[in-house]
CSV table of C-alpha atoms in Angstrom, one decimal:
chain,number,residue,atom,x,y,z
A,1,MET,CA,-63.0,124.2,6.6
A,2,ALA,CA,-59.6,125.9,7.3
A,3,GLN,CA,-59.2,127.8,10.5
A,4,ILE,CA,-60.0,131.4,10.2
A,5,LEU,CA,-56.5,133.0,10.5
A,6,PRO,CA,-54.8,135.9,8.7
A,7,VAL,CA,-53.2,134.5,5.5
A,8,PRO,CA,-49.6,135.1,4.4
A,9,ASN,CA,-48.5,137.7,1.9
A,10,PRO,CA,-51.6,139.9,1.8
A,11,THR,CA,-52.1,142.5,-0.9
A,12,LYS,CA,-50.2,145.8,-0.3
A,13,SER,CA,-52.4,148.7,0.6
A,14,TYR,CA,-51.5,152.4,0.3
A,15,TRP,CA,-51.6,152.7,4.1
A,16,LEU,CA,-48.8,150.1,4.4
A,17,SER,CA,-46.5,151.9,1.9
A,18,GLU,CA,-44.3,153.4,4.6
A,19,PRO,CA,-43.6,150.5,7.0
A,20,HIS,CA,-42.9,151.5,10.6
A,21,ARG,CA,-39.6,150.3,12.3
A,22,LEU,CA,-41.8,148.1,14.5
A,23,ALA,CA,-43.4,146.3,11.6
A,24,LYS,CA,-41.7,143.0,12.3
A,25,PHE,CA,-40.7,143.7,15.9
A,26,ARG,CA,-40.5,141.3,18.8
A,27,SER,CA,-39.7,142.7,22.3
A,28,THR,CA,-38.0,139.4,23.3
A,29,PRO,CA,-36.7,136.5,21.2
A,30,ASP,CA,-39.0,134.1,23.0
A,31,LEU,CA,-42.5,134.4,24.2
A,32,PRO,CA,-43.0,135.2,27.9
A,33,ALA,CA,-44.3,132.1,29.7
A,34,THR,CA,-46.9,134.1,31.7
A,35,CYS,CA,-48.4,137.6,31.9
A,36,ASP,CA,-51.3,139.5,33.3
A,37,VAL,CA,-53.1,140.3,30.0
A,38,VAL,CA,-52.7,139.0,26.4
A,39,ILE,CA,-54.2,141.1,23.7
A,40,ILE,CA,-54.7,139.3,20.4
A,41,GLY,CA,-54.5,141.7,17.4
A,42,SER,CA,-52.4,144.8,16.8
A,43,GLY,CA,-54.9,146.9,14.8
A,44,MET,CA,-56.8,149.9,16.1
A,45,ALA,CA,-58.8,147.7,18.6
A,46,GLY,CA,-55.7,146.0,20.1
A,47,ILE,CA,-53.4,148.9,20.4
A,48,THR,CA,-56.0,151.4,21.7
A,49,THR,CA,-57.1,148.8,24.3
A,50,ALA,CA,-53.4,148.5,25.4
A,51,TYR,CA,-53.2,152.3,25.5
A,52,HIS,CA,-56.1,152.6,27.8
A,53,LEU,CA,-54.9,149.7,30.0
A,54,LEU,CA,-51.4,151.2,30.4
A,55,HIS,CA,-52.2,154.9,30.2
A,56,SER,CA,-52.6,156.8,33.5
A,57,ASN,CA,-52.1,153.6,35.5
A,58,ASN,CA,-49.8,153.7,38.5
A,59,HIS,CA,-49.5,149.9,38.5
A,60,PRO,CA,-49.8,148.8,34.9
A,61,PRO,CA,-50.4,145.1,34.2
A,62,ASN,CA,-47.9,143.1,32.3
A,63,VAL,CA,-49.3,143.0,28.8
A,64,VAL,CA,-48.4,140.9,25.8
A,65,ILE,CA,-49.7,141.9,22.3
A,66,LEU,CA,-49.7,139.1,19.8
A,67,GLU,CA,-50.0,139.8,16.0
A,68,ALA,CA,-50.4,137.0,13.5
A,69,ARG,CA,-48.5,138.9,10.7
A,70,ASP,CA,-46.7,142.3,10.7
A,71,LEU,CA,-47.8,145.1,12.9
A,72,CYS,CA,-51.3,146.5,12.0
A,73,SER,CA,-51.5,144.5,8.8
A,74,GLY,CA,-55.2,143.8,8.9
A,75,ALA,CA,-58.4,145.9,8.4
A,76,THR,CA,-57.0,149.0,10.1
A,77,ALA,CA,-54.4,149.3,7.4
A,78,ARG,CA,-56.9,148.5,4.6
A,79,ASN,CA,-59.8,150.8,5.2
A,80,GLY,CA,-60.9,154.2,4.0
A,81,GLY,CA,-59.1,156.1,6.7
A,82,HIS,CA,-62.0,158.3,7.8
A,83,CYS,CA,-64.4,158.4,10.8
A,84,LYS,CA,-68.1,159.3,10.2
A,85,VAL,CA,-71.6,157.9,10.2
A,86,LYS,CA,-73.5,158.3,6.9
A,87,VAL,CA,-76.9,160.1,6.9
A,88,PRO,CA,-78.5,157.0,5.3
A,89,THR,CA,-77.3,155.0,8.4
A,90,PHE,CA,-79.0,157.5,10.7
A,91,ALA,CA,-82.1,157.5,8.5
A,92,GLY,CA,-82.4,153.7,8.6
A,93,PHE,CA,-81.3,153.3,12.2
A,94,LYS,CA,-82.3,150.0,13.8
A,95,PRO,CA,-80.8,149.8,17.3
A,96,GLY,CA,-81.9,146.3,18.1
A,97,SER,CA,-82.4,145.4,21.8
A,98,GLY,CA,-81.7,148.0,24.5
A,99,SER,CA,-82.6,151.6,25.2
A,100,SER,CA,-79.8,153.5,23.3
A,101,THR,CA,-81.1,155.8,20.5
A,102,VAL,CA,-80.0,157.1,17.2
A,103,ASP,CA,-78.8,160.2,19.0
A,104,ASP,CA,-76.8,158.2,21.4
A,105,MET,CA,-75.1,156.7,18.4
A,106,ALA,CA,-74.4,160.1,17.0
A,107,SER,CA,-73.0,161.3,20.3
A,108,TYR,CA,-70.8,158.2,20.5
A,109,VAL,CA,-69.2,158.8,17.1
A,110,HIS,CA,-68.7,162.5,17.7
A,111,GLY,CA,-67.0,161.6,21.0
A,112,ILE,CA,-64.7,159.2,19.2
A,113,MET,CA,-63.6,162.0,16.8
A,114,ASP,CA,-62.8,164.2,19.8
A,115,SER,CA,-60.9,161.4,21.5
A,116,LEU,CA,-58.9,160.6,18.3
A,117,LYS,CA,-57.9,164.3,18.1
A,118,GLN,CA,-56.9,164.4,21.8
A,119,ILE,CA,-54.7,161.3,21.5
A,120,VAL,CA,-53.0,162.6,18.3
A,121,GLU,CA,-52.2,165.9,20.0
A,122,GLU,CA,-51.2,164.5,23.4
A,123,GLU,CA,-49.0,161.8,21.9
A,124,ASN,CA,-47.7,164.0,19.1
A,125,LEU,CA,-48.7,161.4,16.4
A,126,ASP,CA,-47.8,162.4,12.8
A,127,CYS,CA,-50.7,160.7,11.0
A,128,GLU,CA,-52.2,163.5,8.8
A,129,PHE,CA,-55.2,163.9,11.2
A,130,GLU,CA,-57.8,166.3,9.9
A,131,LEU,CA,-61.2,167.4,11.3
A,132,ARG,CA,-63.4,167.7,8.2
A,133,ARG,CA,-66.8,167.7,6.8
A,134,THR,CA,-68.2,164.8,4.7
A,135,PHE,CA,-70.6,164.5,1.8
A,136,ASP,CA,-73.2,161.8,1.5
A,137,ILE,CA,-74.3,162.1,-2.2
A,138,GLN,CA,-77.2,160.5,-3.9
A,139,LEU,CA,-77.2,159.9,-7.7
A,140,ASP,CA,-80.8,158.4,-7.6
A,141,ARG,CA,-83.6,161.0,-7.3
A,142,ASP,CA,-86.1,158.7,-5.6
A,143,GLU,CA,-83.5,157.8,-2.9
A,144,SER,CA,-82.6,161.4,-2.4
A,145,LYS,CA,-86.3,162.3,-1.9
A,146,ARG,CA,-86.8,159.4,0.6
A,147,LEU,CA,-83.8,160.5,2.7
A,148,LYS,CA,-84.9,164.1,2.7
A,149,ARG,CA,-88.3,163.1,4.1
A,150,VAL,CA,-86.7,161.1,6.9
A,151,TYR,CA,-84.3,163.9,7.6
A,152,ASP,CA,-87.1,166.5,7.8
A,153,GLU,CA,-89.1,164.2,10.1
A,154,SER,CA,-86.1,163.6,12.3
A,155,SER,CA,-85.3,167.3,12.4
A,156,LYS,CA,-88.9,168.2,13.4
A,157,ALA,CA,-88.8,165.5,16.1
A,158,GLY,CA,-85.6,167.2,17.5
A,159,ASN,CA,-83.2,164.4,16.8
A,160,VAL,CA,-79.7,165.6,17.7
A,161,TRP,CA,-78.0,164.0,14.7
A,162,THR,CA,-79.8,166.4,12.4
A,163,LYS,CA,-78.2,169.5,14.1
A,164,THR,CA,-74.7,168.7,12.6
A,165,ALA,CA,-76.1,167.6,9.3
A,166,ASP,CA,-77.1,169.8,6.3
A,167,TYR,CA,-79.0,169.2,3.1
A,168,ILE,CA,-78.0,170.4,-0.3
A,169,ASP,CA,-80.7,170.1,-3.1
A,170,GLU,CA,-80.3,169.3,-6.7
A,171,ARG,CA,-79.8,172.9,-7.8
A,172,PHE,CA,-76.4,173.1,-6.1
A,173,ALA,CA,-75.4,169.5,-5.2
A,174,GLY,CA,-73.2,169.0,-8.3
A,175,GLN,CA,-71.6,172.4,-8.0
A,176,ILE,CA,-70.8,172.1,-4.3
A,177,THR,CA,-69.7,168.5,-4.2
A,178,SER,CA,-68.1,168.4,-7.8
A,179,ILE,CA,-69.9,165.1,-8.4
A,180,LYS,CA,-71.4,164.6,-11.8
A,181,GLY,CA,-75.1,163.7,-11.8
A,182,ALA,CA,-75.6,164.5,-8.1
A,183,LYS,CA,-79.3,164.7,-7.3
A,184,ALA,CA,-78.8,165.7,-3.6
A,185,ALA,CA,-76.3,165.6,-0.9
A,186,PHE,CA,-76.0,165.8,2.9
A,187,THR,CA,-73.1,167.1,4.9
A,188,GLY,CA,-71.9,166.0,8.3
A,189,PRO,CA,-68.9,166.0,10.6
A,190,ALA,CA,-66.0,163.6,10.0
A,191,CYS,CA,-62.3,163.2,10.6
A,192,SER,CA,-59.6,161.5,8.6
A,193,PHE,CA,-56.1,160.2,9.3
A,194,TRP,CA,-53.5,157.6,8.3
A,195,PRO,CA,-54.7,154.7,10.4
A,196,TYR,CA,-51.5,152.6,10.2
A,197,LYS,CA,-49.4,155.6,11.3
A,198,PHE,CA,-51.8,156.3,14.2
A,199,VAL,CA,-51.5,152.7,15.4
A,200,SER,CA,-47.8,152.2,14.8
A,201,GLN,CA,-46.7,155.4,16.4
A,202,LEU,CA,-49.0,155.0,19.4
A,203,LEU,CA,-47.5,151.5,19.9
A,204,ALA,CA,-44.0,153.0,19.7
A,205,ARG,CA,-45.0,155.5,22.4
A,206,LEU,CA,-46.3,152.7,24.6
A,207,LEU,CA,-43.2,150.6,24.2
A,208,ALA,CA,-41.0,153.6,25.1
A,209,GLN,CA,-43.1,154.5,28.2
A,210,HIS,CA,-43.8,151.0,29.4
A,211,SER,CA,-40.8,149.0,28.5
A,212,GLN,CA,-41.1,146.8,31.6
A,213,SER,CA,-44.8,146.2,31.2
A,214,LEU,CA,-45.4,145.8,27.5
A,215,ASN,CA,-44.2,143.0,25.2
A,216,PHE,CA,-45.0,143.0,21.5
A,217,GLN,CA,-44.7,140.0,19.3
A,218,THR,CA,-45.3,140.0,15.5
A,219,THR,CA,-45.7,136.9,13.2
A,220,THR,CA,-47.1,135.0,16.1
A,221,PRO,CA,-50.6,133.8,15.3
A,222,ALA,CA,-52.7,132.6,18.2
A,223,THR,CA,-54.2,129.2,17.0
A,224,SER,CA,-56.4,128.5,20.0
A,225,VAL,CA,-57.3,129.7,23.5
A,226,THR,CA,-58.2,127.3,26.3
A,227,SER,CA,-59.2,127.9,29.9
A,228,SER,CA,-57.4,126.5,32.9
A,229,GLU,CA,-59.0,125.3,36.1
A,230,ASP,CA,-57.5,128.3,38.0
A,231,GLY,CA,-59.4,130.7,35.8
A,232,SER,CA,-56.4,131.7,33.6
A,233,SER,CA,-56.2,131.1,29.9
A,234,LEU,CA,-53.6,129.3,27.8
A,235,ILE,CA,-53.0,131.1,24.5
A,236,HIS,CA,-51.5,128.6,22.1
A,237,THR,CA,-49.4,130.0,19.3
A,238,SER,CA,-47.1,128.9,16.5
A,239,ARG,CA,-44.2,129.7,18.8
A,240,GLY,CA,-45.4,128.2,22.1
A,241,THR,CA,-48.0,128.8,24.8
A,242,ILE,CA,-48.5,131.8,27.1
A,243,LYS,CA,-50.5,131.6,30.3
A,244,ALA,CA,-52.4,134.8,31.0
A,245,GLN,CA,-54.7,135.9,33.8
A,246,LYS,CA,-56.9,137.7,31.2
A,247,VAL,CA,-57.3,137.8,27.5
A,248,VAL,CA,-58.7,140.5,25.1
A,249,PHE,CA,-59.8,139.4,21.6
A,250,ALA,CA,-59.2,142.3,19.3
A,251,THR,CA,-59.6,140.0,16.3
A,252,ASN,CA,-62.5,141.5,14.3
A,253,ALA,CA,-63.2,139.3,11.3
A,254,TYR,CA,-61.0,136.5,12.6
A,255,THR,CA,-62.8,136.1,15.9
A,256,ALA,CA,-64.6,132.9,15.1
A,257,GLY,CA,-61.2,131.2,14.5
A,258,LEU,CA,-60.5,131.5,18.2
A,259,ILE,CA,-64.0,131.6,19.7
A,260,PRO,CA,-66.0,128.9,17.9
A,261,GLN,CA,-69.4,130.2,19.2
A,262,PHE,CA,-69.0,133.2,16.9
A,263,HIS,CA,-69.2,131.1,13.7
A,264,ASP,CA,-72.1,132.7,11.7
A,265,ILE,CA,-72.1,135.6,14.2
A,266,ILE,CA,-68.9,137.4,13.1
A,267,THR,CA,-68.4,136.5,9.4
A,268,PRO,CA,-65.3,137.5,7.4
A,269,VAL,CA,-66.2,139.3,4.2
A,270,ARG,CA,-63.8,140.7,1.6
A,271,GLY,CA,-63.8,144.3,0.3
A,272,MET,CA,-61.8,146.3,-2.1
A,273,ALA,CA,-60.1,149.7,-2.0
A,274,SER,CA,-57.7,151.7,-4.1
A,275,HIS,CA,-55.3,154.7,-4.2
A,276,ILE,CA,-55.5,157.1,-7.1
A,277,VAL,CA,-52.9,159.7,-7.9
A,278,PRO,CA,-53.3,162.7,-10.4
A,279,LYS,CA,-50.3,163.8,-12.5
A,280,GLU,CA,-50.3,167.1,-10.6
A,281,PRO,CA,-52.3,168.1,-7.5
A,282,ILE,CA,-55.7,169.4,-8.5
A,283,HIS,CA,-56.8,172.8,-7.2
A,284,PRO,CA,-59.0,173.6,-5.5
A,285,HIS,CA,-58.2,170.7,-3.2
A,286,LEU,CA,-61.0,168.3,-2.3
A,287,SER,CA,-61.3,169.0,1.4
A,288,ASN,CA,-64.2,166.8,2.3
A,289,THR,CA,-64.6,163.0,2.5
A,290,TYR,CA,-67.3,161.3,0.5
A,291,ASN,CA,-69.8,158.5,0.3
A,292,ILE,CA,-71.3,158.3,-3.2
A,293,ASP,CA,-74.5,156.3,-3.6
A,294,PHE,CA,-74.8,155.3,-7.2
A,295,GLY,CA,-78.3,154.0,-6.9
A,296,PRO,CA,-80.3,150.9,-5.9
A,297,GLU,CA,-78.9,148.7,-8.7
A,298,LYS,CA,-75.3,149.5,-7.6
A,299,GLY,CA,-74.3,150.8,-4.2
A,300,THR,CA,-72.0,153.2,-2.3
A,301,ASP,CA,-68.3,154.0,-2.6
A,302,TYR,CA,-66.4,155.9,0.1
A,303,LEU,CA,-63.7,158.4,-0.8
A,304,ASN,CA,-61.0,160.1,1.3
A,305,PRO,CA,-58.9,162.8,-0.4
A,306,ARG,CA,-55.4,162.8,1.1
A,307,PRO,CA,-53.4,166.0,2.0
A,308,ASP,CA,-51.0,165.4,-0.9
A,309,GLY,CA,-53.9,165.5,-3.4
A,310,SER,CA,-54.2,161.8,-4.0
A,311,ILE,CA,-57.4,159.9,-3.3
A,312,VAL,CA,-58.2,156.7,-1.3
A,313,VAL,CA,-61.5,155.2,-2.6
A,314,GLY,CA,-63.1,151.9,-1.8
A,315,GLY,CA,-66.3,150.0,-2.5
A,316,GLY,CA,-67.6,148.7,-5.9
A,317,ALA,CA,-69.2,145.8,-4.1
A,318,TRP,CA,-72.0,145.4,-6.6
A,319,LEU,CA,-69.4,144.3,-9.2
A,320,PHE,CA,-68.7,141.1,-7.2
A,321,SER,CA,-71.7,140.7,-5.0
A,322,SER,CA,-73.3,137.9,-7.2
A,323,ASP,CA,-70.0,135.9,-7.0
A,324,ARG,CA,-70.7,135.0,-3.3
A,325,PRO,CA,-67.7,132.7,-2.7
A,326,SER,CA,-65.4,135.5,-3.8
A,327,TRP,CA,-66.3,137.6,-0.8
A,328,PHE,CA,-68.7,136.1,1.8
A,329,ASN,CA,-67.1,134.0,4.6
A,330,ASN,CA,-63.8,134.5,2.9
A,331,PHE,CA,-60.8,135.8,4.8
A,332,ASP,CA,-58.2,135.8,1.9
A,333,ASP,CA,-56.7,139.2,1.6
A,334,ALA,CA,-53.8,137.9,-0.5
A,335,THR,CA,-55.9,137.3,-3.6
A,336,PRO,CA,-57.1,140.3,-5.6
A,337,PHE,CA,-60.5,140.5,-7.1
A,338,ARG,CA,-60.9,139.7,-10.8
A,339,PRO,CA,-59.4,142.2,-13.2
A,340,GLN,CA,-62.9,143.1,-14.5
A,341,VAL,CA,-63.8,144.1,-10.9
A,342,GLU,CA,-60.6,146.1,-10.3
A,343,GLN,CA,-61.3,148.1,-13.6
A,344,HIS,CA,-63.9,150.0,-11.5
A,345,TRP,CA,-61.0,152.3,-10.4
A,346,GLU,CA,-59.6,153.0,-13.8
A,347,GLY,CA,-60.6,156.6,-14.8
A,348,TYR,CA,-62.7,156.8,-11.6
A,349,MET,CA,-62.0,160.5,-10.8
A,350,GLN,CA,-62.4,161.6,-14.4
A,351,ARG,CA,-65.8,159.9,-14.7
A,352,ASN,CA,-67.2,161.1,-11.4
A,353,PHE,CA,-65.7,164.4,-10.5
A,354,ARG,CA,-66.0,167.8,-12.3
A,355,GLY,CA,-62.6,169.4,-12.9
A,356,TRP,CA,-60.8,166.1,-13.0
A,357,GLU,CA,-61.3,165.2,-16.7
A,358,GLU,CA,-57.8,166.3,-17.6
A,359,SER,CA,-56.1,165.3,-14.3
A,360,GLY,CA,-54.3,162.3,-15.7
A,361,ALA,CA,-55.3,160.5,-12.5
A,362,GLU,CA,-54.1,156.9,-12.4
A,363,VAL,CA,-54.5,154.0,-10.1
A,364,ASP,CA,-51.5,153.5,-7.9
A,365,LYS,CA,-52.6,150.5,-5.8
A,366,VAL,CA,-55.6,148.2,-5.4
A,367,TRP,CA,-55.9,146.0,-2.4
A,368,VAL,CA,-58.3,143.7,-0.5
A,369,GLY,CA,-59.4,144.0,3.2
A,370,ILE,CA,-61.3,141.7,5.4
A,371,MET,CA,-64.2,143.0,7.4
A,372,GLY,CA,-66.2,141.4,10.3
A,373,ARG,CA,-69.9,141.3,9.5
A,374,THR,CA,-72.5,140.6,12.1
A,375,PRO,CA,-76.2,139.7,11.6
A,376,ASP,CA,-77.6,142.8,13.3
A,377,GLY,CA,-74.9,145.2,12.0
A,378,TRP,CA,-73.3,146.1,15.4
A,379,PRO,CA,-70.0,145.0,17.0
A,380,HIS,CA,-69.7,142.6,19.9
A,381,VAL,CA,-68.1,144.3,23.0
A,382,GLY,CA,-67.7,143.0,26.5
A,383,ARG,CA,-67.0,139.7,28.3
A,384,VAL,CA,-66.8,136.7,26.0
A,385,PRO,CA,-70.2,135.0,26.7
A,386,GLY,CA,-69.9,132.1,29.1
A,387,VAL,CA,-66.2,132.5,29.7
A,388,LYS,CA,-64.3,133.9,32.7
A,389,ASN,CA,-61.5,136.4,32.3
A,390,GLN,CA,-61.9,136.9,28.6
A,391,TRP,CA,-63.1,140.0,26.8
A,392,MET,CA,-63.6,141.1,23.2
A,393,LEU,CA,-64.2,143.9,20.8
A,394,ALA,CA,-64.9,142.7,17.3
A,395,GLY,CA,-67.3,142.7,14.4
A,396,PHE,CA,-67.2,146.3,13.2
A,397,ASN,CA,-69.0,145.8,9.8
A,398,GLY,CA,-66.5,147.9,7.9
A,399,GLY,CA,-67.0,150.9,10.2
A,400,GLY,CA,-64.3,150.4,12.8
A,401,MET,CA,-62.7,153.8,12.7
A,402,ALA,CA,-66.0,155.4,13.9
A,403,LEU,CA,-66.6,152.7,16.5
A,404,ILE,CA,-63.5,151.3,18.1
A,405,LEU,CA,-61.8,153.9,20.3
A,406,THR,CA,-64.3,154.3,23.1
A,407,ALA,CA,-65.2,150.6,23.0
A,408,ALA,CA,-61.5,149.9,23.6
A,409,LYS,CA,-61.5,152.3,26.5
A,410,ALA,CA,-64.6,150.4,27.9
A,411,VAL,CA,-62.9,147.0,27.5
A,412,ALA,CA,-59.7,148.2,29.1
A,413,LYS,CA,-61.8,149.4,32.1
A,414,MET,CA,-63.6,146.0,32.2
A,415,VAL,CA,-60.3,144.2,32.3
A,416,LYS,CA,-58.8,146.5,35.0
A,417,GLU,CA,-61.9,146.3,37.2
A,418,ASP,CA,-62.9,142.7,36.3
A,419,THR,CA,-66.4,143.8,35.3
A,420,GLY,CA,-68.8,143.4,32.4
A,421,PHE,CA,-70.2,145.6,29.6
A,422,GLU,CA,-73.2,146.7,31.6
A,423,ASP,CA,-71.0,147.9,34.4
A,424,VAL,CA,-69.0,150.4,32.3
A,425,ALA,CA,-70.8,151.1,29.0
A,426,GLY,CA,-73.3,153.7,30.3
A,427,GLY,CA,-70.6,155.8,32.0
A,428,LEU,CA,-68.6,156.0,28.7
A,429,GLY,CA,-71.6,156.5,26.4
A,430,VAL,CA,-71.2,153.2,24.6
A,431,PRO,CA,-74.5,152.2,23.0
A,432,ASP,CA,-76.1,149.3,24.9
A,433,PHE,CA,-76.7,147.3,21.7
A,434,PHE,CA,-72.9,146.9,21.3
A,435,GLY,CA,-72.8,144.6,24.3
A,436,THR,CA,-72.2,140.9,23.5
A,437,SER,CA,-74.3,138.3,25.2
A,438,GLU,CA,-75.7,134.8,25.0
A,439,GLU,CA,-79.0,136.4,23.9
A,440,ARG,CA,-77.4,138.2,21.0
A,441,LEU,CA,-75.6,135.0,19.9
A,442,GLN,CA,-78.9,133.1,20.0
A,443,ALA,CA,-80.7,135.9,18.1
A,444,GLY,CA,-78.1,136.0,15.4
A,445,ASN,CA,-77.3,132.3,15.1
A,446,GLY,CA,-77.4,131.2,11.5
A,447,VAL,CA,-78.6,134.6,10.3
A,448,GLU,CA,-76.5,136.4,7.6
């Protein structure tokens, strides 16, 4: 089997339509021979880990960020661009081992929204950030009734997550959400932004503020990482080898390509998204983000209206789920899905949204993204099991925008203090079931 590495010439996403001046940047013509910390990956996980390592640090470490392709060309630039947790996720919550609860998870995500807003404002990032509400819509009556029962029970039990959620019944669901055939809907808090612009502009700030401490290298895939007797690591790349005292794997779906024990633990899976543009902006503007559950025989799409009136929408997984090799354990984001699958986006807004029938909305782009799926549905954060001086945050199961930022802060603290997950997670509110460990590897070994 080929090594799990980002492939050349990936499909072009809407989020990558305005390349940043750092897209192909290298701080130095050659790789540094040594450094304090190497971060592998320049998406949300890698750049925010660097931010927290360097930010408010009187003696910042020497950090090298390695990117296999162009800046932020992986999942961060291929997702839906919004941060939320679906009500169905809360309703079906299975925390696994540990003491963290569904309310801890809700508080964690709400905290990430607050922190994203804070960074955007403090660093003056122009990334179309919006605090919003979101709709979780059911088109299947039985599913809507089931969710309402769970919601009512959770509300009666005093679960905190229900305090920011709201239920809309069938009488008004279609009118309020504009979704044809809506049987019910829930609302909750969300935020949205242009993920690529957030990451690229934040990196630009870091390079300007820490020019002596930070070195960024694009088109430099790490091909393997080996440990030295002195406890340091050798990061082998296509352009040479760097010796680092510490390593952070911000590699999401590609993690098993560098840490073999994560084969069958973090599995690359392909997904599909699109950008749809009406002939003229539709008024009133769609001001909420969406998850639309089309029923048990199909699945759920996610939708993020942009400030300019265009729409980013992804999903359609039921159209290719039976063709397992086309998506499971597949890290090729250069090959589109079959035309019959991509047709899902044709006329999408006209079919599903009231008031869009005469919009002339057309598909602008369709692209592929690679997600990191884990057997228990949660990311792996902390020290790489069984290895000194290496840490990781990866395996976000398609929900990275709602999970990464505080996990990155935790990993940065671990690296600075030479500690493990259990030493910092509680103080930052990171759910304990995010922690990676030998036990989790054993529990998930060979399980899809």
